[in-house]
Short mmCIF file of C-alpha atoms in Angstrom, two decimals:
data_model
loop_
_atom_site.label_atom_id
_atom_site.label_comp_id
_atom_site.label_asym_id
_atom_site.label_seq_id
_atom_site.Cartn_x
_atom_site.Cartn_y
_atom_site.Cartn_z
CA MET A 1 8.59 -23.04 -2.94
CA SER A 2 5.27 -23.59 -1.18
CA GLU A 3 6.41 -21.20 1.55
CA ALA A 4 7.06 -18.42 -0.97
CA PHE A 5 3.81 -19.17 -2.76
CA LYS A 6 1.93 -18.93 0.53
CA SER A 7 3.49 -15.51 1.24
CA ILE A 8 2.54 -14.22 -2.20
CA CYS A 9 -1.04 -15.41 -1.81
CA PHE A 10 -1.28 -13.84 1.62
CA ALA A 11 0.12 -10.55 0.35
CA GLY A 12 -2.30 -10.61 -2.57
CA VAL A 13 -5.35 -11.15 -0.38
CA LEU A 14 -4.19 -8.51 2.09
CA CYS A 15 -3.63 -5.92 -0.66
CA LEU A 16 -7.04 -6.63 -2.12
CA THR A 17 -8.77 -6.28 1.26
CA CYS A 18 -6.93 -3.09 2.19
CA GLY A 19 -7.50 -1.66 -1.29
CA LEU A 20 -11.22 -2.32 -1.13
CA MET A 21 -11.51 -0.71 2.30
CA LEU A 22 -9.60 2.37 1.19
CA THR A 23 -11.68 2.73 -1.94
CA ALA A 24 -14.87 2.45 0.07
CA ALA A 25 -13.72 5.03 2.64
CA SER A 26 -12.43 7.44 0.05
CA SER A 27 -15.41 7.37 -2.30
CA GLY A 28 -17.96 7.15 0.51
CA LEU A 29 -16.65 10.21 2.34
CA LYS A 30 -15.76 12.34 -0.66
CA PRO A 31 -19.05 14.30 -0.82
CA TYR A 32 -18.68 15.31 2.84
CA GLN A 33 -15.07 16.34 2.36
CA GLN A 34 -15.79 18.43 -0.70
CA ASP A 35 -18.67 20.05 1.09
CA ASN A 36 -16.30 20.92 3.94
CA ILE A 37 -13.74 22.43 1.60
CA ARG A 38 -16.38 24.53 -0.13
CA MET A 39 -17.77 25.65 3.22
CA ASP A 40 -14.34 26.61 4.47
CA GLN A 41 -13.66 28.61 1.33
CA GLN A 42 -16.96 30.47 1.64
CA LYS A 43 -16.29 31.19 5.29
CA ASN A 44 -12.91 32.70 4.51
CA ILE A 45 -14.22 34.81 1.66
CA LEU A 46 -16.88 36.16 4.00
CA LYS A 47 -14.21 36.81 6.61
CA ALA A 48 -12.13 38.84 4.17
CA ALA A 49 -15.27 40.73 3.23
CA GLY A 50 -15.75 41.54 6.89
CA LEU A 51 -19.15 39.88 7.06
CA ILE A 52 -18.32 37.39 9.77
CA ASP A 53 -16.42 37.66 12.99
CA ASP A 54 -13.70 35.19 13.82
CA GLN A 55 -14.74 34.98 17.46
CA ILE A 56 -18.27 33.79 16.77
CA SER A 57 -19.03 30.37 15.34
CA TYR A 58 -21.58 30.15 12.56
CA SER A 59 -23.71 27.26 11.47
CA ARG A 60 -23.37 25.88 7.96
CA GLN A 61 -26.73 27.31 6.99
CA GLN A 62 -25.79 30.78 8.19
CA ILE A 63 -22.58 30.77 6.20
CA ASN A 64 -24.27 29.40 3.13
CA GLN A 65 -27.01 31.98 3.37
CA LEU A 66 -24.61 34.89 3.91
CA TYR A 67 -22.56 33.71 0.98
CA GLN A 68 -25.52 33.32 -1.36
CA GLU A 69 -26.84 36.72 -0.39
CA ASN A 70 -23.64 38.68 -0.64
CA ILE A 71 -21.06 37.04 -2.86
CA ILE A 72 -20.95 36.43 -6.59
CA ARG A 73 -18.10 34.63 -8.24
CA LEU A 74 -16.76 35.84 -11.54
CA ASN A 75 -13.88 34.75 -13.68
CA VAL A 76 -11.58 37.21 -15.36
CA ASP A 77 -8.81 36.68 -17.87
CA PRO A 78 -5.32 38.15 -17.31
CA THR A 79 -6.29 41.37 -19.07
CA GLY A 80 -9.12 41.92 -16.62
CA LEU A 81 -11.99 41.07 -18.93
CA ILE A 82 -14.84 39.14 -17.37
CA ILE A 83 -15.24 35.75 -18.99
CA ASP A 84 -18.44 33.87 -19.37
CA THR A 85 -18.07 31.13 -16.78
CA ALA A 86 -19.98 28.54 -18.76
CA THR A 87 -17.51 28.49 -21.63
CA ALA A 88 -14.46 29.69 -19.81
CA SER A 89 -13.29 26.58 -18.04
CA GLU A 90 -12.35 24.70 -21.20
CA LYS A 91 -10.99 27.43 -23.42
CA GLU A 92 -9.11 29.73 -21.11
CA GLN A 93 -6.04 28.56 -19.31
CA HIS A 94 -5.40 31.55 -17.13
CA ILE A 95 -8.63 32.22 -15.37
CA LEU A 96 -8.49 34.32 -12.26
CA PRO A 97 -11.40 33.89 -9.91
CA ILE A 98 -12.76 37.04 -8.36
CA TYR A 99 -15.49 37.31 -5.77
CA ILE A 100 -17.81 40.29 -5.83
CA LEU A 101 -19.33 41.58 -2.61
CA LYS A 102 -22.75 42.98 -3.44
CA GLY A 103 -23.59 46.44 -2.20
CA ASP A 104 -26.92 48.14 -1.71
CA GLU A 105 -27.60 50.21 -4.80
CA THR A 106 -24.52 50.69 -6.91
CA GLY A 107 -24.10 46.96 -7.21
CA ILE A 108 -20.56 46.32 -6.16
CA GLU A 109 -19.27 47.00 -2.69
CA ALA A 110 -15.89 45.34 -2.92
CA TYR A 111 -14.11 42.59 -4.76
CA ILE A 112 -12.18 39.77 -3.20
CA MET A 113 -9.09 38.11 -4.59
CA PRO A 114 -7.52 34.83 -3.51
CA ILE A 115 -3.95 35.23 -2.32
CA GLN A 116 -1.46 32.42 -2.38
CA THR A 117 2.14 33.00 -1.46
CA LYS A 118 5.24 31.35 -0.22
CA GLY A 119 5.85 31.67 3.49
CA LEU A 120 8.86 30.78 5.59
CA TRP A 121 7.77 27.14 6.11
CA GLY A 122 5.05 26.61 3.57
CA THR A 123 2.33 28.15 1.49
CA ILE A 124 0.24 30.95 2.95
CA SER A 125 -3.30 31.10 1.58
CA GLY A 126 -5.82 33.82 2.13
CA TYR A 127 -8.18 36.35 0.63
CA MET A 128 -7.94 40.08 0.19
CA ALA A 129 -10.95 42.31 -0.23
CA VAL A 130 -10.56 45.66 -2.00
CA LYS A 131 -13.22 48.35 -2.06
CA LYS A 132 -14.85 49.32 -5.30
CA ASP A 133 -12.52 52.30 -5.70
CA GLY A 134 -9.93 49.71 -6.68
CA GLU A 135 -7.28 50.92 -4.25
CA THR A 136 -8.48 50.74 -0.64
CA ILE A 137 -8.19 47.43 1.16
CA ALA A 138 -11.38 46.35 2.86
CA GLY A 139 -10.14 43.22 4.55
CA PHE A 140 -7.57 40.48 4.61
CA SER A 141 -7.80 36.93 5.92
CA VAL A 142 -5.43 34.00 6.09
CA TYR A 143 -6.91 30.53 6.22
CA GLN A 144 -3.93 28.30 5.77
CA HIS A 145 -0.29 28.66 6.71
CA SER A 146 2.46 26.79 8.47
CA GLU A 147 4.40 29.68 9.99
CA THR A 148 5.88 29.41 13.47
CA PRO A 149 3.17 29.77 16.12
CA GLY A 150 3.66 32.93 18.14
CA LEU A 151 6.00 34.46 15.55
CA GLY A 152 5.08 34.25 11.87
CA GLY A 153 1.89 32.51 12.93
CA GLU A 154 0.62 35.90 14.09
CA ILE A 155 -0.47 36.53 10.48
CA GLU A 156 -3.64 34.64 11.32
CA LYS A 157 -4.38 37.00 14.22
CA LYS A 158 -6.95 39.73 14.13
CA TRP A 159 -4.56 42.55 15.04
CA PHE A 160 -2.37 41.82 12.05
CA GLN A 161 -5.20 41.37 9.58
CA ASP A 162 -7.16 44.36 10.83
CA ASP A 163 -4.18 46.57 10.12
CA PHE A 164 -4.70 46.03 6.38
CA VAL A 165 -8.10 47.70 6.43
CA GLY A 166 -7.90 51.15 4.88
CA LYS A 167 -4.43 50.68 3.42
CA LYS A 168 -3.92 51.50 -0.27
CA LEU A 169 -2.65 49.47 -3.22
CA VAL A 170 -1.37 52.63 -4.92
CA ASN A 171 1.06 55.30 -3.75
CA THR A 172 0.30 59.00 -3.49
CA HIS A 173 0.99 59.43 -7.24
CA GLY A 174 -1.57 56.76 -8.06
CA ASP A 175 0.95 54.15 -9.18
CA PHE A 176 0.51 50.51 -8.20
CA VAL A 177 2.85 49.50 -5.38
CA ALA A 178 0.77 46.81 -3.60
CA VAL A 179 0.81 46.62 0.18
CA SER A 180 3.80 45.43 2.14
CA VAL A 181 4.64 44.32 5.63
CA ALA A 182 6.99 46.77 7.29
CA LYS A 183 9.96 45.76 9.40
CA GLY A 184 8.69 46.75 12.79
CA LYS A 185 6.05 49.40 13.33
CA THR A 186 5.13 51.52 10.31
CA ASP A 187 5.36 54.70 12.36
CA SER A 188 9.06 54.30 12.97
CA SER A 189 10.31 52.45 9.90
CA VAL A 190 8.36 53.87 6.96
CA PRO A 191 8.36 57.46 5.67
CA ALA A 192 5.12 59.26 6.37
CA ASP A 193 3.97 59.56 2.75
CA SER A 194 4.11 55.82 2.09
CA ARG A 195 2.64 54.60 5.35
CA VAL A 196 -0.63 53.90 3.56
CA ASN A 197 1.16 51.13 1.67
CA TYR A 198 2.55 49.38 4.73
CA VAL A 199 1.18 47.39 7.64
CA ASP A 200 2.92 46.85 10.96
CA GLY A 201 5.42 44.01 10.92
CA ILE A 202 5.59 41.14 13.36
CA SER A 203 8.60 41.16 15.64
CA GLY A 204 10.60 37.97 15.30
CA ALA A 205 9.02 37.20 11.94
CA THR A 206 10.94 39.32 9.47
CA LEU A 207 11.14 36.54 6.89
CA THR A 208 7.44 35.74 7.03
CA GLY A 209 6.79 39.44 6.45
CA LYS A 210 9.21 39.53 3.55
CA TYR A 211 7.64 36.51 1.84
CA LEU A 212 4.14 37.80 2.47
CA SER A 213 5.03 41.20 0.99
CA LEU A 214 6.49 39.59 -2.11
CA GLY A 215 3.55 37.23 -2.47
CA LEU A 216 0.99 40.00 -2.00
CA LYS A 217 2.72 42.09 -4.62
CA GLU A 218 2.71 39.20 -7.07
CA ALA A 219 -0.90 38.26 -6.45
CA LEU A 220 -2.15 41.83 -6.53
CA ALA A 221 -0.15 42.54 -9.69
CA ALA A 222 -1.93 39.66 -11.41
CA TYR A 223 -5.24 41.30 -10.52
CA GLU A 224 -4.03 44.80 -11.36
CA PRO A 225 -5.90 44.88 -14.73
CA VAL A 226 -9.11 44.31 -12.78
CA SER A 227 -8.20 46.87 -10.13
CA ILE A 228 -7.47 49.45 -12.85
CA ARG A 229 -10.97 48.99 -14.22
CA PHE A 230 -12.37 49.51 -10.76
CA ARG A 231 -10.21 52.61 -10.31
CA GLN A 232 -11.43 54.03 -13.61
CA ASN A 233 -14.90 53.11 -12.49
CA ASN A 234 -15.85 51.34 -15.70
CA ILE A 235 -17.26 48.16 -14.29
CA ARG A 236 -21.01 48.23 -14.40
CA CYS A 237 -23.20 45.76 -12.70
CA ARG A 238 -26.87 45.16 -13.07
CA LEU A 239 -28.12 43.37 -10.04
CA GLN A 240 -31.27 41.36 -10.21
CA ASP A 241 -32.27 40.47 -6.72
CA GLN A 242 -34.14 37.32 -7.57
CA ALA A 243 -31.63 35.77 -9.94
CA PRO A 244 -28.66 34.01 -8.43
CA TRP A 245 -26.45 35.41 -11.18
CA CYS A 246 -26.22 38.93 -12.36
CA GLU A 247 -24.85 40.26 -15.58
CA TYR A 248 -21.76 42.34 -15.82
CA GLU A 249 -20.53 44.39 -18.67
CA ILE A 250 -17.48 46.50 -19.16
CA LYS A 251 -17.62 49.76 -21.04
CA GLN A 252 -14.31 50.54 -22.59
CA LYS A 253 -13.42 54.19 -22.77
CA MET B 1 -6.98 -13.84 41.88
CA LYS B 2 -6.11 -10.26 42.64
CA LEU B 3 -7.19 -7.74 40.06
CA SER B 4 -3.70 -6.34 39.66
CA LYS B 5 -2.38 -9.80 38.76
CA ASN B 6 -5.00 -10.24 36.04
CA LYS B 7 -3.43 -10.39 32.58
CA SER B 8 -6.07 -8.25 30.90
CA PHE B 9 -5.85 -5.66 33.61
CA LYS B 10 -2.10 -5.56 33.27
CA ALA B 11 -2.28 -5.23 29.51
CA ILE B 12 -4.35 -2.09 29.72
CA VAL B 13 -2.85 -0.44 32.80
CA ARG B 14 0.87 -1.03 32.38
CA PRO B 15 1.27 1.21 29.32
CA PHE B 16 -0.57 3.97 31.13
CA TRP B 17 2.14 4.72 33.63
CA GLU B 18 4.73 2.00 34.23
CA SER B 19 5.67 1.54 30.60
CA ASN B 20 4.09 4.62 29.10
CA PRO B 21 5.00 4.85 25.41
CA ILE B 22 6.02 8.50 25.53
CA HIS B 23 7.79 9.27 28.75
CA ILE B 24 9.18 5.80 29.48
CA GLN B 25 9.73 4.23 26.10
CA MET B 26 10.40 7.62 24.46
CA LEU B 27 8.29 6.77 21.42
CA GLY B 28 6.05 9.08 19.44
CA ILE B 29 7.77 12.22 20.70
CA CYS B 30 7.60 13.97 17.34
CA SER B 31 3.81 14.06 17.19
CA ALA B 32 3.64 14.83 20.90
CA LEU B 33 5.51 18.06 20.22
CA ALA B 34 3.48 19.02 17.21
CA VAL B 35 -0.13 18.54 18.20
CA THR B 36 -0.10 19.68 21.82
CA VAL B 37 -0.50 23.43 21.34
CA GLN B 38 -4.25 23.06 21.89
CA MET B 39 -6.15 20.51 23.94
CA LYS B 40 -8.73 19.95 21.22
CA THR B 41 -6.20 18.76 18.67
CA ALA B 42 -4.42 16.70 21.31
CA LEU B 43 -7.66 14.94 22.22
CA VAL B 44 -8.55 14.13 18.63
CA MET B 45 -5.02 12.93 17.99
CA ALA B 46 -5.16 10.75 21.12
CA LEU B 47 -8.46 9.19 20.04
CA SER B 48 -7.22 8.59 16.48
CA MET B 49 -4.08 7.02 17.86
CA THR B 50 -6.04 4.79 20.25
CA PHE B 51 -8.27 3.65 17.42
CA VAL B 52 -5.31 2.84 15.18
CA VAL B 53 -3.20 1.04 17.81
CA SER B 54 -6.05 -1.01 19.24
CA THR B 55 -7.60 -1.98 15.90
CA SER B 56 -4.31 -2.81 14.24
CA SER B 57 -3.26 -4.89 17.26
CA LEU B 58 -6.58 -6.71 17.16
CA VAL B 59 -6.37 -7.42 13.43
CA VAL B 60 -2.75 -8.52 13.56
CA SER B 61 -3.48 -10.76 16.54
CA LEU B 62 -6.51 -12.30 14.80
CA ILE B 63 -4.49 -13.30 11.75
CA ARG B 64 -1.19 -13.87 13.55
CA LYS B 65 -1.23 -17.61 12.82
CA TRP B 66 -1.52 -17.08 9.08
CA ILE B 67 0.93 -14.20 8.67
CA PRO B 68 4.03 -15.57 6.91
CA ALA B 69 7.00 -14.71 9.14
CA ASN B 70 9.13 -13.42 6.26
CA ILE B 71 6.70 -10.67 5.25
CA ARG B 72 5.22 -9.89 8.66
CA ILE B 73 6.53 -6.31 8.99
CA ILE B 74 5.11 -5.26 5.65
CA VAL B 75 1.81 -6.96 6.49
CA GLU B 76 1.64 -5.02 9.77
CA LEU B 77 2.48 -1.80 7.95
CA ALA B 78 -0.21 -2.39 5.34
CA ILE B 79 -2.83 -2.92 8.04
CA VAL B 80 -1.71 0.10 10.04
CA SER B 81 -1.59 2.42 7.05
CA THR B 82 -5.01 1.32 5.84
CA LEU B 83 -6.46 2.20 9.24
CA VAL B 84 -4.62 5.51 9.36
CA ILE B 85 -5.86 6.56 5.95
CA ILE B 86 -9.41 5.62 6.90
CA ILE B 87 -9.27 7.72 10.09
CA ASP B 88 -7.71 10.62 8.15
CA GLU B 89 -10.52 10.52 5.58
CA PHE B 90 -13.05 10.31 8.39
CA LEU B 91 -11.63 13.37 10.17
CA ARG B 92 -11.57 15.29 6.91
CA ALA B 93 -15.22 14.51 6.36
CA PHE B 94 -16.57 15.20 9.84
CA PHE B 95 -14.00 17.25 11.78
CA TYR B 96 -12.64 19.42 9.02
CA ASP B 97 -11.23 22.25 11.15
CA ILE B 98 -9.40 19.91 13.49
CA SER B 99 -8.10 17.81 10.64
CA LYS B 100 -6.72 20.98 9.07
CA GLN B 101 -4.82 21.76 12.27
CA LEU B 102 -3.54 18.23 12.63
CA SER B 103 -2.47 18.34 8.97
CA VAL B 104 0.15 15.68 8.28
CA PHE B 105 0.33 14.36 11.80
CA VAL B 106 -2.62 12.01 11.43
CA GLY B 107 -0.95 10.51 8.38
CA LEU B 108 2.28 10.25 10.31
CA ILE B 109 0.67 7.89 12.83
CA ILE B 110 1.80 5.26 10.31
CA THR B 111 5.41 5.97 11.12
CA ASN B 112 4.75 6.30 14.84
CA CYS B 113 6.90 3.65 16.47
CA ILE B 114 4.23 2.96 19.09
CA VAL B 115 1.90 1.34 16.58
CA LEU B 116 4.40 -0.88 14.83
CA GLY B 117 6.11 -1.56 18.14
CA ARG B 118 2.93 -2.88 19.77
CA THR B 119 1.84 -5.00 16.82
CA GLU B 120 5.32 -6.49 16.44
CA ALA B 121 6.15 -6.94 20.11
CA PHE B 122 2.77 -7.82 21.59
CA ALA B 123 -0.03 -8.56 19.12
CA LEU B 124 1.98 -11.12 17.10
CA SER B 125 2.35 -13.36 20.13
CA ASN B 126 -0.81 -12.74 22.16
CA PRO B 127 -4.51 -13.60 21.80
CA PRO B 128 -6.84 -10.97 20.26
CA HIS B 129 -8.53 -9.70 23.42
CA LEU B 130 -5.20 -9.05 25.16
CA ALA B 131 -3.77 -7.46 22.03
CA TRP B 132 -6.75 -5.17 21.76
CA LEU B 133 -6.54 -4.17 25.42
CA ASP B 134 -2.82 -3.58 25.06
CA GLY B 135 -3.56 -1.32 22.08
CA VAL B 136 -6.20 0.61 24.00
CA GLY B 137 -3.83 0.95 26.96
CA ASN B 138 -1.02 2.26 24.81
CA GLY B 139 -3.34 4.61 22.98
CA PHE B 140 -4.59 5.99 26.28
CA GLY B 141 -1.09 6.16 27.69
CA TYR B 142 -0.06 8.21 24.69
CA GLY B 143 -3.22 10.28 24.88
CA PHE B 144 -2.81 10.87 28.61
CA VAL B 145 0.61 12.45 28.09
CA LEU B 146 -0.62 14.42 25.07
CA ILE B 147 -3.53 15.89 26.99
CA LEU B 148 -1.42 16.65 30.04
CA VAL B 149 1.20 18.43 27.93
CA SER B 150 -1.40 20.27 25.89
CA PHE B 151 -3.18 21.39 29.05
CA PHE B 152 -0.06 23.18 30.28
CA ARG B 153 0.77 24.55 26.84
CA GLU B 154 -2.71 25.89 26.16
CA PHE B 155 -3.21 27.20 29.68
CA LEU B 156 0.13 28.99 29.92
CA GLY B 157 0.46 29.78 26.23
CA SER B 158 -2.94 31.26 25.48
CA GLY B 159 -4.79 31.32 28.80
CA LYS B 160 -7.36 28.82 27.59
CA VAL B 161 -8.55 25.31 28.41
CA PHE B 162 -10.24 23.49 25.52
CA GLY B 163 -10.49 26.79 23.68
CA ILE B 164 -12.37 28.46 26.55
CA GLN B 165 -10.74 31.51 28.06
CA VAL B 166 -10.04 30.72 31.74
CA ILE B 167 -7.61 33.43 32.66
CA PRO B 168 -9.84 36.47 33.18
CA LYS B 169 -9.33 39.74 31.30
CA SER B 170 -8.63 41.62 34.52
CA ILE B 171 -5.37 39.72 35.04
CA TYR B 172 -4.20 40.68 31.55
CA VAL B 173 -5.06 44.26 32.33
CA ALA B 174 -2.94 43.98 35.47
CA GLY B 175 0.05 43.14 33.32
CA TYR B 176 -0.01 39.36 32.90
CA GLU B 177 1.06 38.05 29.51
CA ASP B 178 0.65 34.66 27.87
CA SER B 179 3.91 32.84 27.48
CA GLY B 180 4.62 32.69 23.76
CA PHE B 181 7.31 30.14 24.45
CA MET B 182 4.68 27.58 25.44
CA LEU B 183 3.38 27.64 21.86
CA LEU B 184 6.71 26.50 20.49
CA ALA B 185 7.89 22.90 20.29
CA PRO B 186 10.70 23.22 22.87
CA ALA B 187 8.09 23.87 25.57
CA ALA B 188 6.68 20.38 24.98
CA PHE B 189 10.17 18.96 25.37
CA ILE B 190 10.52 20.64 28.74
CA ILE B 191 7.12 19.47 29.97
CA ILE B 192 7.79 15.90 28.84
CA GLY B 193 11.19 16.13 30.50
CA LEU B 194 9.56 17.15 33.77
CA LEU B 195 7.11 14.25 33.42
CA VAL B 196 9.98 11.81 33.00
CA TRP B 197 11.57 13.25 36.12
CA LEU B 198 8.33 12.90 38.08
CA GLN B 199 7.80 9.34 36.88
CA LYS B 200 11.38 8.28 37.69
CA SER B 201 11.33 9.72 41.17
CA VAL B 202 7.95 8.15 41.97
CA SER B 203 9.08 4.71 40.75
CA ALA B 204 12.41 5.07 42.58
CA ARG B 205 10.61 5.68 45.86
CA LYS B 206 8.47 2.55 45.34
CA ASP B 207 11.58 0.39 44.91
#
């Protein structure tokens, strides 16, 4: 009896000690961790926007400054309408974040959408930047994946991501088709008139390409209402240089 | 007393080569395959591992007289996992990029047989300073293999050492290519296999 009681007491004290230590570590380090996650997100948005180079390392201040200067976050609902962020979070369930890359005079240079898709071994997360014409890809970046290094893992490489630049989300008739990963080189496997909708595939990573194509199509389709507005050129932006936020309005036809 | 007969010295040096956890005891192979693509991740993993093994051995040894024998394994596990979670949180706060690459493998130190093996086999029956040294030795022994394997994998697989390009561009131009195979897990198996071979033939010659 006393033996069992001793064990229970010991276990109790141990649990309490371990629990306290974990709580302290978790709550004490949380601000740093969240800061890191935010930083990483900003870095990857900037990468998709083509503002930073993967080969060069940037300080936190540089990234923060670049982000503040160039990127504005907006929320849109599934029909593509911009929602007021202050009230949106509680009311709306399907908010799609969209990041606007500021241009010089016209206001918007490009818009950036988060991409999340199934891969062969796990989720692939990244960002895709599309120019203000609503159909030309300006950049693509992957920041998290668990594909096989050397095969599917090539999606994180510059050569693969650079291939997206200049590709179109719409076919020659102007219909939405998204952008897909070809099986092999586009030159040999895709008919000439739809090459603008395909990027070169990765040899030995057919499945990764297939999943990425499907995921891109799904993600881009969700943002299609926004892209249509860009294509019809009816998003207007008034940029005020001093204010951290600028106002957007949409003129319906 | 000769240095090599000293107990403390033995505790720290034996696991380095003679009874190395990876290539002699064949423990912790799983993480050794996963985190050795780059030297940077291997180093951080080695340091995390050393911290966890040495600290858990120390703690278990300090309270070894009070640990009830019937719940000792779960007590050891609770201590080990607390330490692992703390180091994981720490990496996430201060070495975010590396912690992202290491992903689940830091958390999996909990299930690494080296840690539980050392606390159960050594720390429970030895005084704290020896237990701590034994932990450090095993951590370093593990880390030594990790870094050796990752050196070959990074050097042959991407032409880099610690992320710095060492194979000059001109050689690539001349037709040299990085071995993609080195980036895959089987390459680590082969390198560890060669290490085992080396170790066995060296020890055989001594005998």
